[in-house]
Coordinates of C-alpha atoms in Angstrom, one line a residue:
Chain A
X1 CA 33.2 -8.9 6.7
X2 CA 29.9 -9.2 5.9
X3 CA 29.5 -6.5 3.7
X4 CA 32.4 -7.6 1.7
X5 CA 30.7 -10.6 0.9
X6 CA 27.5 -9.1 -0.1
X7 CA 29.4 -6.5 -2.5
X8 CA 31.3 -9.2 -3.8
X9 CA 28.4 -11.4 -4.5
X10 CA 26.9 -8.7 -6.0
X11 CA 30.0 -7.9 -8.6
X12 CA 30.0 -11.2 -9.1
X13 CA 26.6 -11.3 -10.5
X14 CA 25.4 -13.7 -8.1
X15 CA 22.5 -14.1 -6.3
X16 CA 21.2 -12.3 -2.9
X17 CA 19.6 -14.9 -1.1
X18 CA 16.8 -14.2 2.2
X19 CA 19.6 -15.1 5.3
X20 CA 22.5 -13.4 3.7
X21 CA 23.8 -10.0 5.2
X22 CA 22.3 -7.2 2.9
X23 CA 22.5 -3.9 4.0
X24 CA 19.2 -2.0 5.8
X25 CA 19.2 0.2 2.8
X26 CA 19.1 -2.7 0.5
X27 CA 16.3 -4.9 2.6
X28 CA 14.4 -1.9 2.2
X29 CA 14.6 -0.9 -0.7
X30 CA 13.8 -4.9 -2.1
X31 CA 10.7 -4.9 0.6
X32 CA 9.4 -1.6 -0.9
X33 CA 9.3 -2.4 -4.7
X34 CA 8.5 -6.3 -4.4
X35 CA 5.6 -5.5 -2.4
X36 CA 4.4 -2.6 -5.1
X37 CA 5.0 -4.9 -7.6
X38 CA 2.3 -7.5 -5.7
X39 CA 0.3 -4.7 -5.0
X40 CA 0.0 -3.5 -8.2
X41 CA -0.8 -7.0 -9.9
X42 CA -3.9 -7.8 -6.8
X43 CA -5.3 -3.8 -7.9
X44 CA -4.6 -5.0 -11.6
X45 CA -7.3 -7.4 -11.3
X46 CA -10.1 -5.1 -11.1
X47 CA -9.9 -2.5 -14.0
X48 CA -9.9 -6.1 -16.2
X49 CA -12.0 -7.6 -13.7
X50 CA -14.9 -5.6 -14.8
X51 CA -15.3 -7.4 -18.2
X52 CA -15.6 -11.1 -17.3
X53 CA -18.8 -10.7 -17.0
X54 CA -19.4 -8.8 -20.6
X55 CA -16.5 -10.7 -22.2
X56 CA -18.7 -11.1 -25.7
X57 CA -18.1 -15.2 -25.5
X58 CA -17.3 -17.9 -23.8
X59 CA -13.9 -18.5 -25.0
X60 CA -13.0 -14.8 -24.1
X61 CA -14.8 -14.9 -20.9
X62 CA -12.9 -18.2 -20.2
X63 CA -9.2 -16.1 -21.7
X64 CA -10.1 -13.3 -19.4
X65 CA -10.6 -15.7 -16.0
X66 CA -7.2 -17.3 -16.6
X67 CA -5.3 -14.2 -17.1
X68 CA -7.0 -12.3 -13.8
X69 CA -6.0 -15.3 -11.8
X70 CA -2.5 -15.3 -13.3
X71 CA -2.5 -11.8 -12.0
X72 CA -4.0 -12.8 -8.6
X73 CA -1.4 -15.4 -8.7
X74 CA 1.6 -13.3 -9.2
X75 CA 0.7 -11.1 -6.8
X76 CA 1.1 -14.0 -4.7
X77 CA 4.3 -15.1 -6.0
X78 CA 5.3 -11.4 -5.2
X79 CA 3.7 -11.2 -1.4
X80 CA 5.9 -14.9 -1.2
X81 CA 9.3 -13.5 -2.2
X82 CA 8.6 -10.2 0.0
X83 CA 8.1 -12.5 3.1
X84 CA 11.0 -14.1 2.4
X85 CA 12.8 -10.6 3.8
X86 CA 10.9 -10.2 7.0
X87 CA 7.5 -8.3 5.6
X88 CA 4.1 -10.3 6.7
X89 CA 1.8 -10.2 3.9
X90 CA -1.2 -8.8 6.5
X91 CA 1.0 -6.1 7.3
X92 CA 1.4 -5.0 3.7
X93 CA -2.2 -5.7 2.6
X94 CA -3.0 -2.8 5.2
X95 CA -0.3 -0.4 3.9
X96 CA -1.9 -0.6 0.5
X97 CA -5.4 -0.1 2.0
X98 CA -4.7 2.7 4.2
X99 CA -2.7 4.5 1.2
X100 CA 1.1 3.5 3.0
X101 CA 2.5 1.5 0.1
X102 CA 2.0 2.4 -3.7
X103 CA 0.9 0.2 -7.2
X104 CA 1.4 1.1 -10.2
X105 CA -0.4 4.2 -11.5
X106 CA -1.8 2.3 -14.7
X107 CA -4.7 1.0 -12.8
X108 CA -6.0 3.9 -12.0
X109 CA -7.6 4.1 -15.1
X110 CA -10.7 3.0 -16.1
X111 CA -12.0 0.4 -19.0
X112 CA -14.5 1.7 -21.0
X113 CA -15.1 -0.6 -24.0
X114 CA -13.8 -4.0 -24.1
X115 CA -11.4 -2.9 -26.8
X116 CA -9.4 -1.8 -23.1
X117 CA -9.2 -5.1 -22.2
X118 CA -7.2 -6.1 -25.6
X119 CA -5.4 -2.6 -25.6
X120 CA -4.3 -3.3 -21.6
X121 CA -3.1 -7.1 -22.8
X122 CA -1.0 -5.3 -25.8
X123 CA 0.1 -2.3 -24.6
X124 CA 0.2 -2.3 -20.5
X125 CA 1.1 -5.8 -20.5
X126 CA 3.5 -5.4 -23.0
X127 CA 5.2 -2.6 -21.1
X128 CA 5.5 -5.0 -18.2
X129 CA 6.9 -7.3 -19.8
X130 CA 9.9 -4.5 -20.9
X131 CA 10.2 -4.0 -17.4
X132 CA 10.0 -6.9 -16.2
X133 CA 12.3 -9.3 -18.2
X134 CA 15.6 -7.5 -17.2
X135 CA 13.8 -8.4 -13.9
X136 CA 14.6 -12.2 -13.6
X137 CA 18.4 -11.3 -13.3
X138 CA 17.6 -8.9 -10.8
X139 CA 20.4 -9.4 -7.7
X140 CA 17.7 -10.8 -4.9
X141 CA 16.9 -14.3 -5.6
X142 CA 13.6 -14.8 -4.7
X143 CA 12.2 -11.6 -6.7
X144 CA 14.4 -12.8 -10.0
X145 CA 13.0 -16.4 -9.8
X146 CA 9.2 -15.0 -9.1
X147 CA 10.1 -12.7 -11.8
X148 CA 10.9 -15.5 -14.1
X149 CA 7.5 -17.3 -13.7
X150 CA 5.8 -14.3 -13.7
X151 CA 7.4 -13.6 -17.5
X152 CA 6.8 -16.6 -19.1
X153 CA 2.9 -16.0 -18.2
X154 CA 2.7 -12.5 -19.3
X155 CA 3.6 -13.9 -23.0
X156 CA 0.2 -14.9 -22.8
X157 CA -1.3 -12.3 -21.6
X158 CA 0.6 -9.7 -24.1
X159 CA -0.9 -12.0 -26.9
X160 CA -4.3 -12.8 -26.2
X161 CA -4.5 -9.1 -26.0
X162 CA -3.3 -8.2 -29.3
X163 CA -5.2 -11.3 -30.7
X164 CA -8.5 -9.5 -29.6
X165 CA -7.8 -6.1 -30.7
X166 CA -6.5 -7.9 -34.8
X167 CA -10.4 -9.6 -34.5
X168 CA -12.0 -6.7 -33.5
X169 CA -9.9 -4.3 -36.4
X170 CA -11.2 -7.1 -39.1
X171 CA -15.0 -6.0 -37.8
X172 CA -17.4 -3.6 -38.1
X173 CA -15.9 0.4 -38.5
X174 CA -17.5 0.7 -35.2
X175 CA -15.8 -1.9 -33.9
X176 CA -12.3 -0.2 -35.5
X177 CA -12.9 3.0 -34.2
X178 CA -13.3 1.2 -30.3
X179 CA -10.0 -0.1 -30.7
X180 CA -8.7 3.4 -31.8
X181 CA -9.9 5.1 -29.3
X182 CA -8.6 2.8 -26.7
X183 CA -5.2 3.0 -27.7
X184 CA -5.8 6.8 -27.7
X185 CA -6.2 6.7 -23.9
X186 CA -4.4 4.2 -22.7
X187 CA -0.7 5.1 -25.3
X188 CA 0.6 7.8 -22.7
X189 CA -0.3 6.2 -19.6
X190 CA 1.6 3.0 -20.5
X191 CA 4.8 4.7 -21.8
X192 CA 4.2 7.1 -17.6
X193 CA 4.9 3.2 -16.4
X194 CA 8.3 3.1 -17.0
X195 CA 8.3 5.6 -14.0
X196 CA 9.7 9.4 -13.6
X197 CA 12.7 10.4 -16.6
X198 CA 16.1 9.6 -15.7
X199 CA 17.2 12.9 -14.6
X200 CA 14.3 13.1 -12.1
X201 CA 14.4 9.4 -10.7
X202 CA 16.7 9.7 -7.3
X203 CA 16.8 5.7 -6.7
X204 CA 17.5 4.5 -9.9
X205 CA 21.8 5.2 -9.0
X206 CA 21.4 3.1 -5.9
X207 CA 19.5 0.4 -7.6
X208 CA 21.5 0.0 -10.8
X209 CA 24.5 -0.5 -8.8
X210 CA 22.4 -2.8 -6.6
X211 CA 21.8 -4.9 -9.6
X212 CA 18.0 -4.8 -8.6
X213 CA 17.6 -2.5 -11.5
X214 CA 19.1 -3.0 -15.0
X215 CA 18.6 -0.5 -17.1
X216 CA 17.1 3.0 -16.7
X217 CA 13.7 4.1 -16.9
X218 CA 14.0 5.8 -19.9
X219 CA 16.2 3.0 -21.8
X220 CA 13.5 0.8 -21.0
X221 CA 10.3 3.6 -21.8
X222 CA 12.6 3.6 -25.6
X223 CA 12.7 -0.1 -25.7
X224 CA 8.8 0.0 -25.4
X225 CA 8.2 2.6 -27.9
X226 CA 10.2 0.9 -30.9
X227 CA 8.3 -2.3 -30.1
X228 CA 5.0 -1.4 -30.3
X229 CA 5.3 1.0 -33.7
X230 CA 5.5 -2.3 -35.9
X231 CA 3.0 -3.4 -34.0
X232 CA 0.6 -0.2 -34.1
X233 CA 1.2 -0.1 -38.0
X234 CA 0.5 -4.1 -38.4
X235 CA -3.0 -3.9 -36.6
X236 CA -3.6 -0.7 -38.0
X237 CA -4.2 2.1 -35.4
X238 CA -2.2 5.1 -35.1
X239 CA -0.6 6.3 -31.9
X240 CA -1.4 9.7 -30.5
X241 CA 1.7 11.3 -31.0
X242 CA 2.4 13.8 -34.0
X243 CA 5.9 13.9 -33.0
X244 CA 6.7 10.1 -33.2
X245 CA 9.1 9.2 -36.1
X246 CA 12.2 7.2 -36.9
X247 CA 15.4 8.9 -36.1
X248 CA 17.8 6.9 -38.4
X249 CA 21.1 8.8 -36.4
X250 CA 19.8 7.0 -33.5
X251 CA 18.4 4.4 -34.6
X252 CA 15.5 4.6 -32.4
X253 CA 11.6 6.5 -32.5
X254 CA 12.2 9.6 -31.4
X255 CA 8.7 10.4 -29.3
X256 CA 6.4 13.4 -27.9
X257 CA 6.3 15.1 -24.2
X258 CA 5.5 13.0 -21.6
X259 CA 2.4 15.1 -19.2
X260 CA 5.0 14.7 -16.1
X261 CA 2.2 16.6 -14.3
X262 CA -0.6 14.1 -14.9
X263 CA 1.8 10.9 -13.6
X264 CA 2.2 13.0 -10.2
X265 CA -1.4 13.8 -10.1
X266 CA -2.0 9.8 -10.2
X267 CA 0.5 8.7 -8.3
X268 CA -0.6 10.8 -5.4
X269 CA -4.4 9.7 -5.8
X270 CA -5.8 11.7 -8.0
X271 CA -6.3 9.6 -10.8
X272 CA -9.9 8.9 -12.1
X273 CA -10.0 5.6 -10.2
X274 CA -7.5 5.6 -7.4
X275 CA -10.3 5.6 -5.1
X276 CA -12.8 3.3 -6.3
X277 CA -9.6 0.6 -6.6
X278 CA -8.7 0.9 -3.2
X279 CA -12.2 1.0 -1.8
X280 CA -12.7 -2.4 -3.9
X281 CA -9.5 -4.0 -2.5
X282 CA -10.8 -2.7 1.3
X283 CA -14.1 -4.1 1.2
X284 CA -12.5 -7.8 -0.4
X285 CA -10.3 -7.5 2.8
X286 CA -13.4 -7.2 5.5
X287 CA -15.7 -8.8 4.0
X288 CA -13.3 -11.8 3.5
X289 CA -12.5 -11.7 7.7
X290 CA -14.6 -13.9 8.4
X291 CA -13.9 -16.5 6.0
X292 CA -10.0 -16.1 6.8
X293 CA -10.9 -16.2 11.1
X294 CA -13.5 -19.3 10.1
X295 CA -11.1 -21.2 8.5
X296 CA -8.3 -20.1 11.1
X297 CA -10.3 -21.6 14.3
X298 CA -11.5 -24.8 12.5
X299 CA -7.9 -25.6 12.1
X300 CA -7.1 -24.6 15.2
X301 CA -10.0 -27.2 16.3
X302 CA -9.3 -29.8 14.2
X303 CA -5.2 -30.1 16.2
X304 CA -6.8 -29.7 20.0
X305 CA -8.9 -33.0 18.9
X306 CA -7.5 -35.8 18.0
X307 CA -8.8 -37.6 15.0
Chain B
X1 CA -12.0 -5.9 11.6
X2 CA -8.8 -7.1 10.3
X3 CA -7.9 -7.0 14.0
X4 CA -7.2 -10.7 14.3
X5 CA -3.8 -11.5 15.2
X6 CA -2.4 -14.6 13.7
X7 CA -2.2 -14.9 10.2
X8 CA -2.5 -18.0 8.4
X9 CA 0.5 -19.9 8.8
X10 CA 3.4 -19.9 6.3
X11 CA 3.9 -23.3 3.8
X12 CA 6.6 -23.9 1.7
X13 CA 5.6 -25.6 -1.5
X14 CA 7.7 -28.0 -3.4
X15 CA 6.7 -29.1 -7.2
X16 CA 7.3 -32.5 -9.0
X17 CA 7.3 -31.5 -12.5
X18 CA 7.1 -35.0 -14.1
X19 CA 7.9 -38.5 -13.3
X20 CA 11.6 -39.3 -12.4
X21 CA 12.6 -35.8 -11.0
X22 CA 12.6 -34.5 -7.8
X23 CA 10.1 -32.4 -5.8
X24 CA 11.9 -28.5 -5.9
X25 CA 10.7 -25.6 -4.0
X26 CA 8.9 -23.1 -6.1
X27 CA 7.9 -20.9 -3.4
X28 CA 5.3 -20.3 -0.2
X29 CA 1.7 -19.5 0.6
X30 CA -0.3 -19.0 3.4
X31 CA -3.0 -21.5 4.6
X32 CA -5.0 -22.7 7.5
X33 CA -4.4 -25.8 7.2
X34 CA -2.2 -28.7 5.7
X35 CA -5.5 -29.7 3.4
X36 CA -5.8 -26.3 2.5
X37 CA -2.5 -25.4 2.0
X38 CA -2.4 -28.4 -1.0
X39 CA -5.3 -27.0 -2.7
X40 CA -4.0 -23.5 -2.6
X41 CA -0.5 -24.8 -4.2
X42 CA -2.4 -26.5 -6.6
X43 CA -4.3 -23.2 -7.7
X44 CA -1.1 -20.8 -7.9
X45 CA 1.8 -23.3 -8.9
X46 CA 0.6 -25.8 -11.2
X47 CA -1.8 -23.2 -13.4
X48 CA -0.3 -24.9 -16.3
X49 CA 0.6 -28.5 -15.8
X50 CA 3.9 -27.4 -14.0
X51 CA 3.4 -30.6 -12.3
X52 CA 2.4 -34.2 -11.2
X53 CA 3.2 -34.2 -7.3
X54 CA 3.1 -31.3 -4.8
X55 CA 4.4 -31.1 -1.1
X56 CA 3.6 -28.5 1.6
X57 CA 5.5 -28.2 4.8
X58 CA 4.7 -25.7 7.1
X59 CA 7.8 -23.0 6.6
X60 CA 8.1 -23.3 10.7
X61 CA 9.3 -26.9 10.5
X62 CA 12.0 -26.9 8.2
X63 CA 15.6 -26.4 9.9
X64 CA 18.4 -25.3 7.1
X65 CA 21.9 -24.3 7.4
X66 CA 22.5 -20.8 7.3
X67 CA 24.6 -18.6 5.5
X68 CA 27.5 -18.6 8.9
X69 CA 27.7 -22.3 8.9
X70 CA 28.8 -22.6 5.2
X71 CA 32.7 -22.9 5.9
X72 CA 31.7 -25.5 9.1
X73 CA 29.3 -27.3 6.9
X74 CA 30.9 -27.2 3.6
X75 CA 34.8 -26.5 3.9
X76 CA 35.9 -29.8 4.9
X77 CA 35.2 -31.0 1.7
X78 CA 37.3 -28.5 -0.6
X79 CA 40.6 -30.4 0.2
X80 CA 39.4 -34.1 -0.5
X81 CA 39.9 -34.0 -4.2
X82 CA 40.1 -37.3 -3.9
X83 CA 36.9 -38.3 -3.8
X84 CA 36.4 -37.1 -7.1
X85 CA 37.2 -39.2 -10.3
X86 CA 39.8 -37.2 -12.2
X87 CA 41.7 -37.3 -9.0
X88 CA 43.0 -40.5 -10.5
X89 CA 45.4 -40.3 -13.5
X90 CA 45.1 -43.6 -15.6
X91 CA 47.0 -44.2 -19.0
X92 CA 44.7 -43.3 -21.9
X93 CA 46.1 -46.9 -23.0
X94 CA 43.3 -48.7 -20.5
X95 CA 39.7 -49.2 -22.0
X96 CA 36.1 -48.5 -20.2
X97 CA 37.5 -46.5 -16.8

């Protein structure tokens, strides 16, 4: 009975909401990629993070605080929707620490030059944003409407991003050849975001007829390619890539190999900052304790007395 | 030391976007405290001037219908069209009703 309302929710497009039957499989599955989505905005505040203090002016250092606590805050949105489920945010702050539950392998690199931080606004933020709008019709309720708040900040962040990189391309050759470089190291890990090709992706079945998914890695790693080579070509950089070129039969880039290998070699920590992150989000986590058990036995004061 | 047991408790936040609408929930948060639990809501929900008014209530306290009472709760009233205007056919001829 139950199950024939959740599959007919589904066909009908509606919404999933938290006290509805949903198969284990489903719960799970939702638990698992909500909470590496919040994971993997809370690590995306450090490789960013790094800059505020070198942002070259106060309007960029004041930009660059407002988008690293939009991603603070949509890891919260995130951790919010996953409780919805069952999870307890605690619970899956320690899985991230203790190497249980993934985030998104992009952070694992490092920023060198502040051109990164414009070039991670354009480029990995844009990528996001590819995957993320189809998002906010995902089938579980909660995640869509987080997703929708969560998309109409990342605008922001996609822009101020390409904003910085168009000033630093009208500077100094110097200054152009930072932004080159930038988008030489970052082009391949944003287009590994969209996840393993479609052949080799063993949830993406399940999902799509789930409706948490809506289109398939590699549709969506396409989408991101024809969008940012009008873009590369208006600020003036080239992408990596000898083999990227129009193909008019399909109407779409066609693009080079993707380094499978070096994606896996992230994804299972070995990326040239996997540790670093993680030791970063550990040390936030016990050298917060205190503050969190503080504030926890004041209020726990403040109801045996009363006022 | 992230031995301690209890977590913050969970609050429930609901958002007045502007004058004349209603609060709507927009999500939750944890917090120590009720005090704390507004400034928190503050921070993440109204980042851009999503709103004017903001209630917390802690997530514990709320008691809602669930998904097996829908045909108790809201059955009945399928089959009392009559409570609705068009139930009512009145000739086209009669102004203002």
């Amino acid at each position: 009975m139950s199950e024939q309302v959740f599959e007919a929710t589904i066909a009908k497009d509606q919404r999933i909401e938290p006290r509805d039957w949903m198969p284990d499989g489903y719960r799970k599955t939702m638990i698992r990629q909500i909470a590496q989505h919040a994971h993997s905005e809370i690590i995306g505040m450090q490789p960013e993070g790094a800059w505020i203090t070198r942002a070259p002016s106060l309007r960029r250092k004041a930009i660059l605080l407002a988008k690293v606590q939009d991603e603070a805050g949509h890891g919260l949105y995130l951790y919010s929707a996953a409780e919805t489920l069952g999870a307890d945010r605690g619970d899956l702050t320690r899985r991230l620490i203790e190497g249980r539950q993934k985030y998104s392998s992009i952070f694992n690199y490092p920023t060198l030059t502040f051109a990164d931080v414009g070039v991670i606004g354009w480029l990995v933020d844009g990528a996001a944003i590819c995957n993320q709008v189809p998002l906010c019709r995902s089938s579980f309720g909660p995640y869509a409407r987080a997703m929708i708040r969560i998309c109409k900040e990342e605008s922001f962040h996609q822009r101020q991003g390409y904003e910085l990189l168009m000033t630093m391309m009208r500077g100094t050759p110097a200054q152009r050849e930072m932004v080159q470089d930038a988008v030489n190291r970052w082009w391949w890990p944003s287009l590994m975001m969209f996840g393993p090709p479609d052949g080799e992706s063993p949830n993406t079945a399940q999902s799509m007829a789930w409706k948490i998914k809506r289109h398939t890695n590699d549709e969506l790693r396409q989408r991101f390619v024809d969008m940012s080579v009008p873009q590369a070509e208006a600020l003036g950089v080239t992408l990596p890539d000898a083999d990227l070129r129009w193909n008019a039969e399909r109407e779409h880039y066609d693009f080079g190999e993707i380094d499978w290998s070096e994606l896996k070699r992230v994804i299972s920590g070995d990326g040239p900052m996997n540790a670093e992150r993680i030791a970063n989000r550990r040390r936030a986590d016990e050298e917060g304790a205190w503050v969190r058990e503080a504030a926890a036995a004041h209020a726990a004061k403040k109801q045996e007395v009363p006022a | 030391m992230s031995e301690i047991k209890h977590e913050w408790p969970l609050y429930e936040v609901f958002v007045r976007a502007k004058r004349g609408l209603n609060h709507v929930h927009v999500g939750s948060l944890r917090a120590a405290d009720p005090e704390m639990a507004l400034h928190h809501a503050r921070d993440l929900y109204t980042r851009r001037n999503e709103g004017v008014s903001i209630w917390v209530v802690q997530s514990d306290d709320i008691v809602a219908s669930g998904p097996d009472d829908k045909d108790a709760f809201f059955g009945p009233s399928g089959d009392k069209a009559y409570r609705h205007p068009t139930y009512y056919a009145i000739p086209d001829s009669v102004p203002h009703i």
